[in-house]
Short mmCIF file of C-alpha atoms and ligand atoms in Angstrom, two decimals:
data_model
loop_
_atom_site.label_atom_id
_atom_site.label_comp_id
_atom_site.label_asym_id
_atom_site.label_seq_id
_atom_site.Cartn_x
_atom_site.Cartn_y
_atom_site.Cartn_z
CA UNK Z 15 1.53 -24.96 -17.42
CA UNK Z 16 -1.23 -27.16 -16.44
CA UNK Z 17 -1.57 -25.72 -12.84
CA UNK Z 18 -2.77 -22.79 -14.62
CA UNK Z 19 -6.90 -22.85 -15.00
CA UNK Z 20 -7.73 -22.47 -18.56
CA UNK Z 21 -9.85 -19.12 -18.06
CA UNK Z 22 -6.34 -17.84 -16.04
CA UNK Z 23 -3.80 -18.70 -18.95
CA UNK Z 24 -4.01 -15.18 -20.88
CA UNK Z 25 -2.98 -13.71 -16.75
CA UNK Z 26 0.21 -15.81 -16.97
CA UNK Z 27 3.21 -14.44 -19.34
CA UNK Z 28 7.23 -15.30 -19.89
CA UNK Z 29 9.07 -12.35 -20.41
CA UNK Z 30 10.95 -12.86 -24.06
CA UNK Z 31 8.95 -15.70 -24.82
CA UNK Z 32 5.60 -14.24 -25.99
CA UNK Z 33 4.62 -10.55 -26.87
CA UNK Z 34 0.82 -11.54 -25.60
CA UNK Z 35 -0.23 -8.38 -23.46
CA UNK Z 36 -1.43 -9.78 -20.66
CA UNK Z 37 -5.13 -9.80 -19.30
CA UNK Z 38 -5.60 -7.66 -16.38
CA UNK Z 39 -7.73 -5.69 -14.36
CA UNK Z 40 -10.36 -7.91 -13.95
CA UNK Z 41 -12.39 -9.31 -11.58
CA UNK Z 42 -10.88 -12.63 -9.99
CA UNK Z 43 -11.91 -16.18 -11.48
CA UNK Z 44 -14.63 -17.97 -9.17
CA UNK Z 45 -13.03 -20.55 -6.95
CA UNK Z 46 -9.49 -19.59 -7.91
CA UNK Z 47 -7.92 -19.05 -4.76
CA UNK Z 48 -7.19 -15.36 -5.44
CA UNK Z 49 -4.88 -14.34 -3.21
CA UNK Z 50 -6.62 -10.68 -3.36
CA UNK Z 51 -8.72 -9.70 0.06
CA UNK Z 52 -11.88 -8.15 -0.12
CA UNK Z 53 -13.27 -4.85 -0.77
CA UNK Z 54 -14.08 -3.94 2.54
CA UNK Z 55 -10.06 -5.04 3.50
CA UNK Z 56 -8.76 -3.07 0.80
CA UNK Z 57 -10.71 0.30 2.15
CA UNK Z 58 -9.84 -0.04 6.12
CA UNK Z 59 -6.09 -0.83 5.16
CA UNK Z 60 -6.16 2.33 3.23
CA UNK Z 61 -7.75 4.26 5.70
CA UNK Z 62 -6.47 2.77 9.06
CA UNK Z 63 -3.27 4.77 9.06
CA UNK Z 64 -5.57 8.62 9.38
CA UNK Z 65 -4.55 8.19 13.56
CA UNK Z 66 -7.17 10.86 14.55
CA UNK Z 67 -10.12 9.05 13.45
CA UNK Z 68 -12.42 6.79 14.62
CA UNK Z 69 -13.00 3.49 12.48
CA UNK Z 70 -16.21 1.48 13.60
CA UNK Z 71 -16.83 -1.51 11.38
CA UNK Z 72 -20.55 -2.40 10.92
CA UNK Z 73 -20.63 -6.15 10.74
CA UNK Z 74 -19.99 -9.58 12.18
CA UNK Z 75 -16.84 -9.49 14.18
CA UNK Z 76 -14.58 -11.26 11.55
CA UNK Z 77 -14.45 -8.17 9.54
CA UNK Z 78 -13.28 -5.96 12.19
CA UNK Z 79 -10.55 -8.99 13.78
CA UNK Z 80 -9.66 -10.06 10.22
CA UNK Z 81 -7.95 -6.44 9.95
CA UNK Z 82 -7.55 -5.23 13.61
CA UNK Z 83 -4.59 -3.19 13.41
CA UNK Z 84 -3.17 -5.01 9.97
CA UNK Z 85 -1.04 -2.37 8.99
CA UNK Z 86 2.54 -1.44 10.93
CA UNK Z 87 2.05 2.30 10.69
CA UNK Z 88 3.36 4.35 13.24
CA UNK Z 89 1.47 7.32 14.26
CA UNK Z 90 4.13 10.57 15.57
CA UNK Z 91 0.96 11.23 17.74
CA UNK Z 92 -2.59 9.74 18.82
CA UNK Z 93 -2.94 5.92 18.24
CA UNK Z 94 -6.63 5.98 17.76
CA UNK Z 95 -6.96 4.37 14.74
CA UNK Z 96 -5.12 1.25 16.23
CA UNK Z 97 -8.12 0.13 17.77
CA UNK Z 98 -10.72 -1.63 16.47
CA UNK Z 99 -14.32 -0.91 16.65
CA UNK Z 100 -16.92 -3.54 15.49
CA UNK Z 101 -21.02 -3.20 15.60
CA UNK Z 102 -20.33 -7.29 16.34
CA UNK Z 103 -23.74 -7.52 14.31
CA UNK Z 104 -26.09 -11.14 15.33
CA UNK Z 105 -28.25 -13.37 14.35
CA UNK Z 106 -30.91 -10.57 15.82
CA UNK Z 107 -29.79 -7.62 13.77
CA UNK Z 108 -29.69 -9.09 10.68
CA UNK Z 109 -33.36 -10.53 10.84
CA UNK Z 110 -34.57 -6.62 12.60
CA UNK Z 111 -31.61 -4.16 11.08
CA UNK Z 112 -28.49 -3.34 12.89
CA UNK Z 113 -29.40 0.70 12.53
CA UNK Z 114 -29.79 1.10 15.90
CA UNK Z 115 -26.77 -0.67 17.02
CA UNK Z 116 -24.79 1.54 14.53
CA UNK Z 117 -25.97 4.69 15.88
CA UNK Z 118 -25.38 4.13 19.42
CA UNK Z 119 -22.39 2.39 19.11
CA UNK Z 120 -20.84 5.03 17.17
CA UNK Z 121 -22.77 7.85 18.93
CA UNK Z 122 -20.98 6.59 22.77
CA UNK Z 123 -17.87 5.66 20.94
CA UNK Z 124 -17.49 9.74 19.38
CA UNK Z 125 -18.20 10.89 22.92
CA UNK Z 126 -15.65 8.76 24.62
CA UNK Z 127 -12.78 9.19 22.16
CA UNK Z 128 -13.43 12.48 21.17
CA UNK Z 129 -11.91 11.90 17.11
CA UNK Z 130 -11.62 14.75 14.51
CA UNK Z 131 -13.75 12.12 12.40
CA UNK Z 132 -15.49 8.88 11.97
CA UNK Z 133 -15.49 6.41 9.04
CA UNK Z 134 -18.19 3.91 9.50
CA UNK Z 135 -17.53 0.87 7.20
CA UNK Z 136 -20.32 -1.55 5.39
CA UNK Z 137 -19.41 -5.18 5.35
CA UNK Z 138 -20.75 -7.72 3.45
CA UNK Z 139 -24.16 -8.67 5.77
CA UNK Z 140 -24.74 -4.39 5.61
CA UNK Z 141 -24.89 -4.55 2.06
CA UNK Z 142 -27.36 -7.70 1.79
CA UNK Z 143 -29.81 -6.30 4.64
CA UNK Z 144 -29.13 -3.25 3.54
CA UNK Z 145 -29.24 -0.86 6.76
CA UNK Z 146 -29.39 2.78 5.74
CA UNK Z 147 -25.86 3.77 7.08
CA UNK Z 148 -25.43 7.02 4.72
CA UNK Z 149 -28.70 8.16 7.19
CA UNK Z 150 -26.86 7.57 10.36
CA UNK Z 151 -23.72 9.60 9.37
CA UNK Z 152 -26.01 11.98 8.38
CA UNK Z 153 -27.76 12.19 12.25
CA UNK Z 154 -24.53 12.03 13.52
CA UNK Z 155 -22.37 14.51 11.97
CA UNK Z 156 -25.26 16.94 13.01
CA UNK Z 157 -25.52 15.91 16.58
CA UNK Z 158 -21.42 15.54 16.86
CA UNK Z 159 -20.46 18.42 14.43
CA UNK Z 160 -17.64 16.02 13.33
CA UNK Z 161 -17.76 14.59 9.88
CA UNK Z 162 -19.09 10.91 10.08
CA UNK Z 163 -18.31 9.40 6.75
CA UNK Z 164 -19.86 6.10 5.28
CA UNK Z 165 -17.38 3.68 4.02
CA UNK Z 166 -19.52 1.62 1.61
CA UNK Z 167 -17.72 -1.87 0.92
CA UNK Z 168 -19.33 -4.84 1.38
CA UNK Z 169 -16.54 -7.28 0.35
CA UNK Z 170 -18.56 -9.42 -1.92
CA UNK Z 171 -18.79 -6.16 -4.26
CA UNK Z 172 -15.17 -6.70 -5.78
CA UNK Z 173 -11.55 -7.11 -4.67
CA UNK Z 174 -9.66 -5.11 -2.86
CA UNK Z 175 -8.81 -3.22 -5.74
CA UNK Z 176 -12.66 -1.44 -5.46
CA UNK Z 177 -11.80 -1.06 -1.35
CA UNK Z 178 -8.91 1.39 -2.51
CA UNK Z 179 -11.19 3.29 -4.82
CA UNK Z 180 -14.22 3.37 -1.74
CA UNK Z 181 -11.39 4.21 0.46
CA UNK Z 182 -10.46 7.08 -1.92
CA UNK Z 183 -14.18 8.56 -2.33
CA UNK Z 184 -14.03 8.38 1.47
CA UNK Z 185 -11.06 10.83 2.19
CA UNK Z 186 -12.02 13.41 -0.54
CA UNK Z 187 -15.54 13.74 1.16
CA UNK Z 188 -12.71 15.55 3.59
CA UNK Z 189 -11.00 17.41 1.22
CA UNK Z 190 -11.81 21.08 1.39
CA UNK Z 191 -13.32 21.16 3.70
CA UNK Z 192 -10.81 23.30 6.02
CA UNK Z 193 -8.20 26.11 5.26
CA UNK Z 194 -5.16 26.47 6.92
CA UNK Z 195 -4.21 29.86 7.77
CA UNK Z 196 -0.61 29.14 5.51
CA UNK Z 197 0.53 26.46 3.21
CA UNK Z 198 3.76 27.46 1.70
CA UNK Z 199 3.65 27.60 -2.31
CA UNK Z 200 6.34 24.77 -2.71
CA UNK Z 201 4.05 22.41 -0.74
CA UNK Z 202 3.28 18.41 -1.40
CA UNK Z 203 0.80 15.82 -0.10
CA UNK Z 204 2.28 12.09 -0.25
CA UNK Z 205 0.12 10.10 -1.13
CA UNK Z 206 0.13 5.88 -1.04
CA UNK Z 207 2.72 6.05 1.73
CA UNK Z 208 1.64 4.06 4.99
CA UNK Z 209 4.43 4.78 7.38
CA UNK Z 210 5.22 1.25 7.69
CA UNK Z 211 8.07 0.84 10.58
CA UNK Z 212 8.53 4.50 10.66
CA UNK Z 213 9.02 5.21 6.36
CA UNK Z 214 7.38 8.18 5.69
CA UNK Z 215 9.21 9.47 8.41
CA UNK Z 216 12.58 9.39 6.52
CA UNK Z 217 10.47 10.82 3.43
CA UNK Z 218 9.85 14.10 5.55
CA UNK Z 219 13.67 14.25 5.94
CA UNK Z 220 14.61 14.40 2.66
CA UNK Z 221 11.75 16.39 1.47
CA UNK Z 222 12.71 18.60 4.26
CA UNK Z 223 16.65 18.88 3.62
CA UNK Z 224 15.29 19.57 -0.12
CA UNK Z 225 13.18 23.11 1.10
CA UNK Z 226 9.84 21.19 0.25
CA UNK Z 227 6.58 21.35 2.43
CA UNK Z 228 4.82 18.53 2.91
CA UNK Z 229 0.95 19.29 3.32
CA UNK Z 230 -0.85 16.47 3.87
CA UNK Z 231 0.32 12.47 4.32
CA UNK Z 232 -2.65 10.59 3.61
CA UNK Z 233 -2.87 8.07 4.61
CA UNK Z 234 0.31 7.09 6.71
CA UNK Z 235 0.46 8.97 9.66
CA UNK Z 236 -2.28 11.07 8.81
CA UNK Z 237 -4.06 13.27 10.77
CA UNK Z 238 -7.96 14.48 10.03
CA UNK Z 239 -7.04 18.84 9.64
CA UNK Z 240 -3.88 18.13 6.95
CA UNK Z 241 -6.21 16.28 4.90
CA UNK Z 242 -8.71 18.83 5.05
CA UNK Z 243 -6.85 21.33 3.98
CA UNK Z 244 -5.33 18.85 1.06
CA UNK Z 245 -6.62 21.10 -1.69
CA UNK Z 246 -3.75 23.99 -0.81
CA UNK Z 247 -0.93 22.00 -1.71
CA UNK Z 248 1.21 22.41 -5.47
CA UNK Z 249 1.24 18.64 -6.48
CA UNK Z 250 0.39 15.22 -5.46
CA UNK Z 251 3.08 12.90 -5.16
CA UNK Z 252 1.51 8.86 -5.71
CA UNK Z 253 3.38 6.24 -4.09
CA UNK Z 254 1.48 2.99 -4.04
CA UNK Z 255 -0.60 3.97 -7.31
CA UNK Z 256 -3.07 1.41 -7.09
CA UNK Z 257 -4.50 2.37 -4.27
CA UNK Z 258 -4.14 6.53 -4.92
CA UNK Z 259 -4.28 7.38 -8.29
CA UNK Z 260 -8.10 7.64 -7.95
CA UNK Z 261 -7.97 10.19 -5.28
CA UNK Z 262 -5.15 12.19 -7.20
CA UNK Z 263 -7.46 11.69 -10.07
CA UNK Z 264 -10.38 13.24 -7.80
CA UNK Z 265 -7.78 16.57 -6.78
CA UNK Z 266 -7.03 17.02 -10.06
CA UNK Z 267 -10.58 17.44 -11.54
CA UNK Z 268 -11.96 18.89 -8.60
CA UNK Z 269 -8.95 21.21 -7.76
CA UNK Z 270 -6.86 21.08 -10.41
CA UNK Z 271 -3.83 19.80 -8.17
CA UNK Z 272 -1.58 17.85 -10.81
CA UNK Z 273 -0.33 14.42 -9.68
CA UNK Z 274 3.58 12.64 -10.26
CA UNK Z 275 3.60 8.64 -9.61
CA UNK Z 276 7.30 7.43 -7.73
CA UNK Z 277 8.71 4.84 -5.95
CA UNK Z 278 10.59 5.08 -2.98
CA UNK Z 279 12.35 1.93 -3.24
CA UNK Z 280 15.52 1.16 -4.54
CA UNK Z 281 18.17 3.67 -4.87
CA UNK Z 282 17.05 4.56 -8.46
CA UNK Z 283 13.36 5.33 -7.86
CA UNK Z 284 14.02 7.00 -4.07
CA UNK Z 285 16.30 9.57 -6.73
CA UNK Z 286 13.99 9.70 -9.25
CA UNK Z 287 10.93 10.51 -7.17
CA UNK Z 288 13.28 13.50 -5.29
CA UNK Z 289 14.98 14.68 -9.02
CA UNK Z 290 11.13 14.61 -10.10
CA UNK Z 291 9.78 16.82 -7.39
CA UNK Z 292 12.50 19.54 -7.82
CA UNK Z 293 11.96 19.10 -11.60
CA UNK Z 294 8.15 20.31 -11.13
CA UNK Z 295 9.25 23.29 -8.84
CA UNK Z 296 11.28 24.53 -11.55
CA UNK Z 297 13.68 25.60 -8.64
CA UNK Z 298 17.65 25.16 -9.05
CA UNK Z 299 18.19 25.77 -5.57
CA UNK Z 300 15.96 22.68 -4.38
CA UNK Z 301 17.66 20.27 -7.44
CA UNK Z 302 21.15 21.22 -6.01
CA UNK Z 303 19.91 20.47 -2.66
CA UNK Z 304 18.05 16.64 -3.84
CA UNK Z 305 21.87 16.46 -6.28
CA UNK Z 306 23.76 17.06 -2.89
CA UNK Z 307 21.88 14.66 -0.92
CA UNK Z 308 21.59 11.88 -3.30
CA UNK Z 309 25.79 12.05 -3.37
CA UNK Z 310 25.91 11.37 0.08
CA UNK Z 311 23.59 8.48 0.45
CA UNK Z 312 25.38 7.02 -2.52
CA UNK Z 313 28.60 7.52 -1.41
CA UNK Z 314 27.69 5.51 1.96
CA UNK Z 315 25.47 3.45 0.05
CA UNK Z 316 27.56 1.83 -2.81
CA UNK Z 317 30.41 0.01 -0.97
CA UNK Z 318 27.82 -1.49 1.68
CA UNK Z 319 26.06 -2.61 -1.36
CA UNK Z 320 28.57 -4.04 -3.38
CA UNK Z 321 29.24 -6.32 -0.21
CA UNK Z 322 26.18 -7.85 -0.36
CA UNK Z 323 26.30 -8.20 -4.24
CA UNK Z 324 29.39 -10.24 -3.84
CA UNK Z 325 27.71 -13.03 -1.62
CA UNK Z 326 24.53 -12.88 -3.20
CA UNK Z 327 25.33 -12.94 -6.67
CA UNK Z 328 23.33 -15.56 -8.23
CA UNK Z 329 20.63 -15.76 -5.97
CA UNK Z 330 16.97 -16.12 -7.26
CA UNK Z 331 13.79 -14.25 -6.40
CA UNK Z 332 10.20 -14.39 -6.69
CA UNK Z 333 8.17 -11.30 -6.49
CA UNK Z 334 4.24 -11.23 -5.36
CA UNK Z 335 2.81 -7.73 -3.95
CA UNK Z 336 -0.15 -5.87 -3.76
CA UNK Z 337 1.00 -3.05 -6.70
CA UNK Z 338 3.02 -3.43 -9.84
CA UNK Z 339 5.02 -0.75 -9.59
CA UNK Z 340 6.22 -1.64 -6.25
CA UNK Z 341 7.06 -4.68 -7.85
CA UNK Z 342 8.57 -2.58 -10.88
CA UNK Z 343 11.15 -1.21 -7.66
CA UNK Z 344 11.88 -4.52 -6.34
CA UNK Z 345 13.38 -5.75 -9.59
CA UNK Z 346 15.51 -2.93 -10.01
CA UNK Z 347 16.55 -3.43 -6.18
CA UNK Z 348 17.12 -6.82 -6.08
CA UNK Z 349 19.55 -7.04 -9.11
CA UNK Z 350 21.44 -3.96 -7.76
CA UNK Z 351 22.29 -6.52 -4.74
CA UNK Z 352 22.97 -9.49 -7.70
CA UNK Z 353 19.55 -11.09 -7.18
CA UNK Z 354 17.64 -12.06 -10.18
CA UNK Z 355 13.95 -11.61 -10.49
CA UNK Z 356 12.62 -15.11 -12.10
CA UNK Z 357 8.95 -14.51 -11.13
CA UNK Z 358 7.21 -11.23 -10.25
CA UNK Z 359 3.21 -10.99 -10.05
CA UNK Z 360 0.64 -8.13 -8.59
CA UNK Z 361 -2.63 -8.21 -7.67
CA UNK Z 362 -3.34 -5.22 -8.93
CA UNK Z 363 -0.92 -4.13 -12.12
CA UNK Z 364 -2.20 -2.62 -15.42
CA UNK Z 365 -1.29 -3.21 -18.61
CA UNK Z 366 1.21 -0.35 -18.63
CA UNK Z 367 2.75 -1.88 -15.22
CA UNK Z 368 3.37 -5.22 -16.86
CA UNK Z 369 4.62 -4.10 -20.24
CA UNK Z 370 7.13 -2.23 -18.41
CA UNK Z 371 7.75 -5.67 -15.93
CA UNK Z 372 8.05 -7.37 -19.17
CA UNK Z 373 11.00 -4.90 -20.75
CA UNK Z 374 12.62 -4.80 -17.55
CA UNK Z 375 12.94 -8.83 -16.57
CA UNK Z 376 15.51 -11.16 -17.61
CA UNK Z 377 13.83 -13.19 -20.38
CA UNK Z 378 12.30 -16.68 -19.05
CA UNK Z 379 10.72 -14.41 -15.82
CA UNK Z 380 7.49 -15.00 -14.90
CA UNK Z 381 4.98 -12.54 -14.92
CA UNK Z 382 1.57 -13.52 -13.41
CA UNK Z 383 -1.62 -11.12 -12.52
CA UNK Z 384 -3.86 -11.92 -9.25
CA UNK Z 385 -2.23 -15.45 -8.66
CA UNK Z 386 -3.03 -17.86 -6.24
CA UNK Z 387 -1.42 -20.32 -3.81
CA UNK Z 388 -1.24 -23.31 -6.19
CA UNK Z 389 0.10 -21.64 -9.09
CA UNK Z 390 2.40 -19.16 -7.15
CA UNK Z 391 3.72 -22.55 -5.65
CA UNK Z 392 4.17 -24.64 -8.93
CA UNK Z 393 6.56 -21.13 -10.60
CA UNK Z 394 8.47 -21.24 -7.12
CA UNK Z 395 9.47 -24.70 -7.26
CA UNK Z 396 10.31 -24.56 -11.30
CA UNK Z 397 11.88 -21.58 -11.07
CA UNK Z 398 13.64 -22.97 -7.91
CA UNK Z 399 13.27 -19.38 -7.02
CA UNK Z 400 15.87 -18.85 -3.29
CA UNK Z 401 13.69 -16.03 -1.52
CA UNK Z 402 10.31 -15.11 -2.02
CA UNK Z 403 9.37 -11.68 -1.35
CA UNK Z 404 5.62 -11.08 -0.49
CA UNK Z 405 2.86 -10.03 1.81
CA UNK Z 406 1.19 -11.69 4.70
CA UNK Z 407 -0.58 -14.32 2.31
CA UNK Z 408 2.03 -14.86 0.60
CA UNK Z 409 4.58 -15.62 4.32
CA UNK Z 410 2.54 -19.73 4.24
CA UNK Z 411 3.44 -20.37 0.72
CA UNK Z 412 6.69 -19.60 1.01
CA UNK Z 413 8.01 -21.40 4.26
CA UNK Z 414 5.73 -25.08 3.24
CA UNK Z 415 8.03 -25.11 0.48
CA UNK Z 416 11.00 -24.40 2.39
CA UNK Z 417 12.53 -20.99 1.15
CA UNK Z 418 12.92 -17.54 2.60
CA UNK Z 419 10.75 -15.07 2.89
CA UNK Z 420 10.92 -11.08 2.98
CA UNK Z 421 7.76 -8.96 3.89
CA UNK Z 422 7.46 -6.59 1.97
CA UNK Z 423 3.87 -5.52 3.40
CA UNK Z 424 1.67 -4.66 6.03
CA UNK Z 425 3.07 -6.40 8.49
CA UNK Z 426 6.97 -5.27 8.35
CA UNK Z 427 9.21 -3.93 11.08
CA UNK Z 428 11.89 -2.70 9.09
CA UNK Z 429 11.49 0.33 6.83
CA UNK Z 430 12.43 -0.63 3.46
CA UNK Z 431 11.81 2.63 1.69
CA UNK Z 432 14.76 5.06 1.31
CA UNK Z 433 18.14 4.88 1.35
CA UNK Z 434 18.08 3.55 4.80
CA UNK Z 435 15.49 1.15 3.43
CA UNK Z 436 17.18 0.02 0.64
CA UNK Z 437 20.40 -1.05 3.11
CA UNK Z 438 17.99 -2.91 5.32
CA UNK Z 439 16.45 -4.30 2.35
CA UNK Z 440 19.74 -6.11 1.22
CA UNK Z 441 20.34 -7.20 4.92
CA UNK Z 442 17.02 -8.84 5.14
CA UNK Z 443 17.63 -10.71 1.60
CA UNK Z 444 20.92 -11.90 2.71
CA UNK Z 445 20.12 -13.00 6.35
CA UNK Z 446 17.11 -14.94 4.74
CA UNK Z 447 18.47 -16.30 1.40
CA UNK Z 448 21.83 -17.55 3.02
CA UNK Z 449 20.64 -18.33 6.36
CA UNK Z 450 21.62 -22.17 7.04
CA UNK Z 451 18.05 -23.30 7.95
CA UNK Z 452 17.76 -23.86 4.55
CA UNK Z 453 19.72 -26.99 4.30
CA UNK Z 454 17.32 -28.47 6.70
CA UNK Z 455 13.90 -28.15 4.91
CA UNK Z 456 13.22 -30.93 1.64
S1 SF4 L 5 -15.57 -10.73 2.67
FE1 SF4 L 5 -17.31 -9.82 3.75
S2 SF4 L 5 -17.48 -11.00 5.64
FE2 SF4 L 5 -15.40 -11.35 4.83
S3 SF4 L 5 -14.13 -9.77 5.81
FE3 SF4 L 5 -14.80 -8.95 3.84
S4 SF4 L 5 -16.63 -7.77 4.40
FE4 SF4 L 5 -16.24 -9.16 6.12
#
């Protein structure tokens, strides 16, 4: 594979061909392309979704447009957080400190929109002129009596990857800090789900039908109070691991609140993660109720299913998304539909993630950790992969080649998640993979 560089070979495994574990969790090779985003991206897309609060990015204006409302989540209620605040930091500021600025930018913005909280984020300029933002917070929480929480992540301090675990610090600075009067004993917070065309909100449903409370949502539609009052509910439920096992990690030293890790894609993980949350209740009543409803989505589900299967039997797909256990889903997913998985890559997977890639591929797959545009574009082509399921950096690879793509990020307007999901999931994979376009492109 000479498009690989030689310091990103031990990244790079075939599934069946080598039993090499592969090298992960590390930072990204210099001048490699990652296609990774920076820390300061990877703590506002975590946070964005918390609709209540105000986010004011201290920095050049690049930072705050590069991620001005870059996630799809829907908010049941205010719509604060899709704006986008920016200190728009010059020339001037960074020779004489932006301090100031920051504090009466934030200062007028609190009065005018009035949020439960603030998060005010360091970009990379903040972090090499080194303006005391911690101190601001501090004068402003006490002149506001809101908490005004510093979001340290310049980007050049990591990847994204270190954003999640900022963005995690972040939020727990909020939790317990408030006490509901009530929160039921059979109580959950989701966490790592970003109500991305409305998900979450078929979560609550089911959840709901099932006789469980959920607490807190944090992030996706969440609001400022729930998270507060995090700390009262039974058990953390991680979607989207990478980014929230360190703040389930936090609850459960801090306030003993164990954690579960599910997926809620594909019918098989959606189950699981329900099966799994009536399993830790120890309650009969609630597993009946998750049995019950998993027999009726299945019984709509199957013959729509096995439609799609039919036509799209044979049909090859290549995998690149933010977590590995997403990715872990999509596998399972896809071949449920007839698809098979010939390259799937994260930019964030552990060693346990792509062990478990690597039992569950077909043999030949490729697995790849934090790729990049040349390399993801050489395995496309030899894989002669039909689809191409990815994020927003991933959309340009995918149509210069000429193949379909499926978003299976930020950006999407379709919930994927769920049973519902999972139906719209094989509709988009269909109407991309067999649309006729195709026979157009070289
Ligand atoms: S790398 Fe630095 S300058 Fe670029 S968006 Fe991230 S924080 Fe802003």
């Amino acid at each position: 594979m000479a498009h690989i560089l030689d310091e990103r070979q031990k990244q790079v495994s075939i599934a069946g061909a080598n039993e090499r574990t592969i090298d992960c969790n590390k930072a990204s090779l210099a001048g490699s392309v990652s296609q990774r985003a920076c820390v300061f991206c990877g703590s506002r897309v975590v946070l964005y979704p918390i609709t209540d609060a105000l986010h004011l990015i201290h920095g050049p204006i690049g930072c705050a447009a590069y991620t001005w409302d870059i996630r799809g989540s829907l908010s049941s209620g205010p719509e604060l957080h899709r704006l986008s605040f920016s200190t728009d930091l010059q020339e001037r500021d960074v020779i004489f400190g932006g301090e100031k600025k920051l504090l009466e930018s934030a200062s007028e913005l609190i009065d005018k929109h009035t949020p439960k909280a603030a998060f005010l984020y360091s970009t990379c300029i903040v972090g090499v002129i080194g303006d005391d933002v911690e101190r601001v917070c501090r004068q402003l929480e006490k002149e506001k009596g809101i908490p005004v929480i510093a979001v340290q992540a310049p980007g050049f301090q990591g990847s994204k990857k270190d954003g999640y675990k900022v963005a995690c610090e972040a939020i727990f600075k909020l939790v317990g800090t408030k006490n509901k009067p009530y929160t039921p004993a059979k109580s959950i917070n989701i966490l790592g789900d970003f109500n991305l065309a409305g998900e979450l909100w078929i979560l609550l449903e089911y959840y709901k039908k099932m006789g469980v409370h959920v607490n807190a949502t944090i992030t996706g539609d969440g609001r400022v109070d729930d998270i507060c009052n995090a700390h009262n509910a039974a058990l953390n439920v991680v979607q989207c691991s990478g980014s929230m096992n360190y703040l389930a990690k936090l609850m459960k030293d801090e306030y003993n609140i164990p954690s579960m890790r599910v997926s809620y894609f594909g019918i098989e993980d959606m189950s699981d993660a329900l099966y799994d949350v009536a399993r830790f209740f120890k309650d009969d009543d609630m597993m009946e109720k998750a049995r019950q409803l998993v027999k009726e989505e299945f019984t709509k589900l199957i013959p729509q299913l096995a439609w799609y299967k039919e036509r799209l039997t044979g049909k090859k797909a290549a995998i690149y998304v933010g977590g590995a256990f997403k990715a872990i889903s999509l596998v399972k997913a896809l071949r449920l539909i007839g698809v098979q998985t010939v390259i799937v890559g994260s930019q964030t997977g552990t060693t346990e993630d792509y062990e478990l890639i690597k039992q569950l591929c077909d043999e030949g797959t490729i697995i790849v950790d934090d790729s990049n545009p040349v390399e993801l574009s050489h395995f496309v082509k030899e894989k002669q992969a039909d689809i191409f399921i990815g994020g927003v950096k991933e959309r340009p690879i995918a149509h210069k080649i000429g193949l379909g793509f499926c978003d299976h990020n930020h950006e999407r307007k379709e919930p994927l998640a769920g049973y519902e999901g999972m139906i719209n999931f094989a509709k988009e994979i269909y109407a991309t993979a067999m649309s006729p376009v195709w026979k157009f492109t070289k």
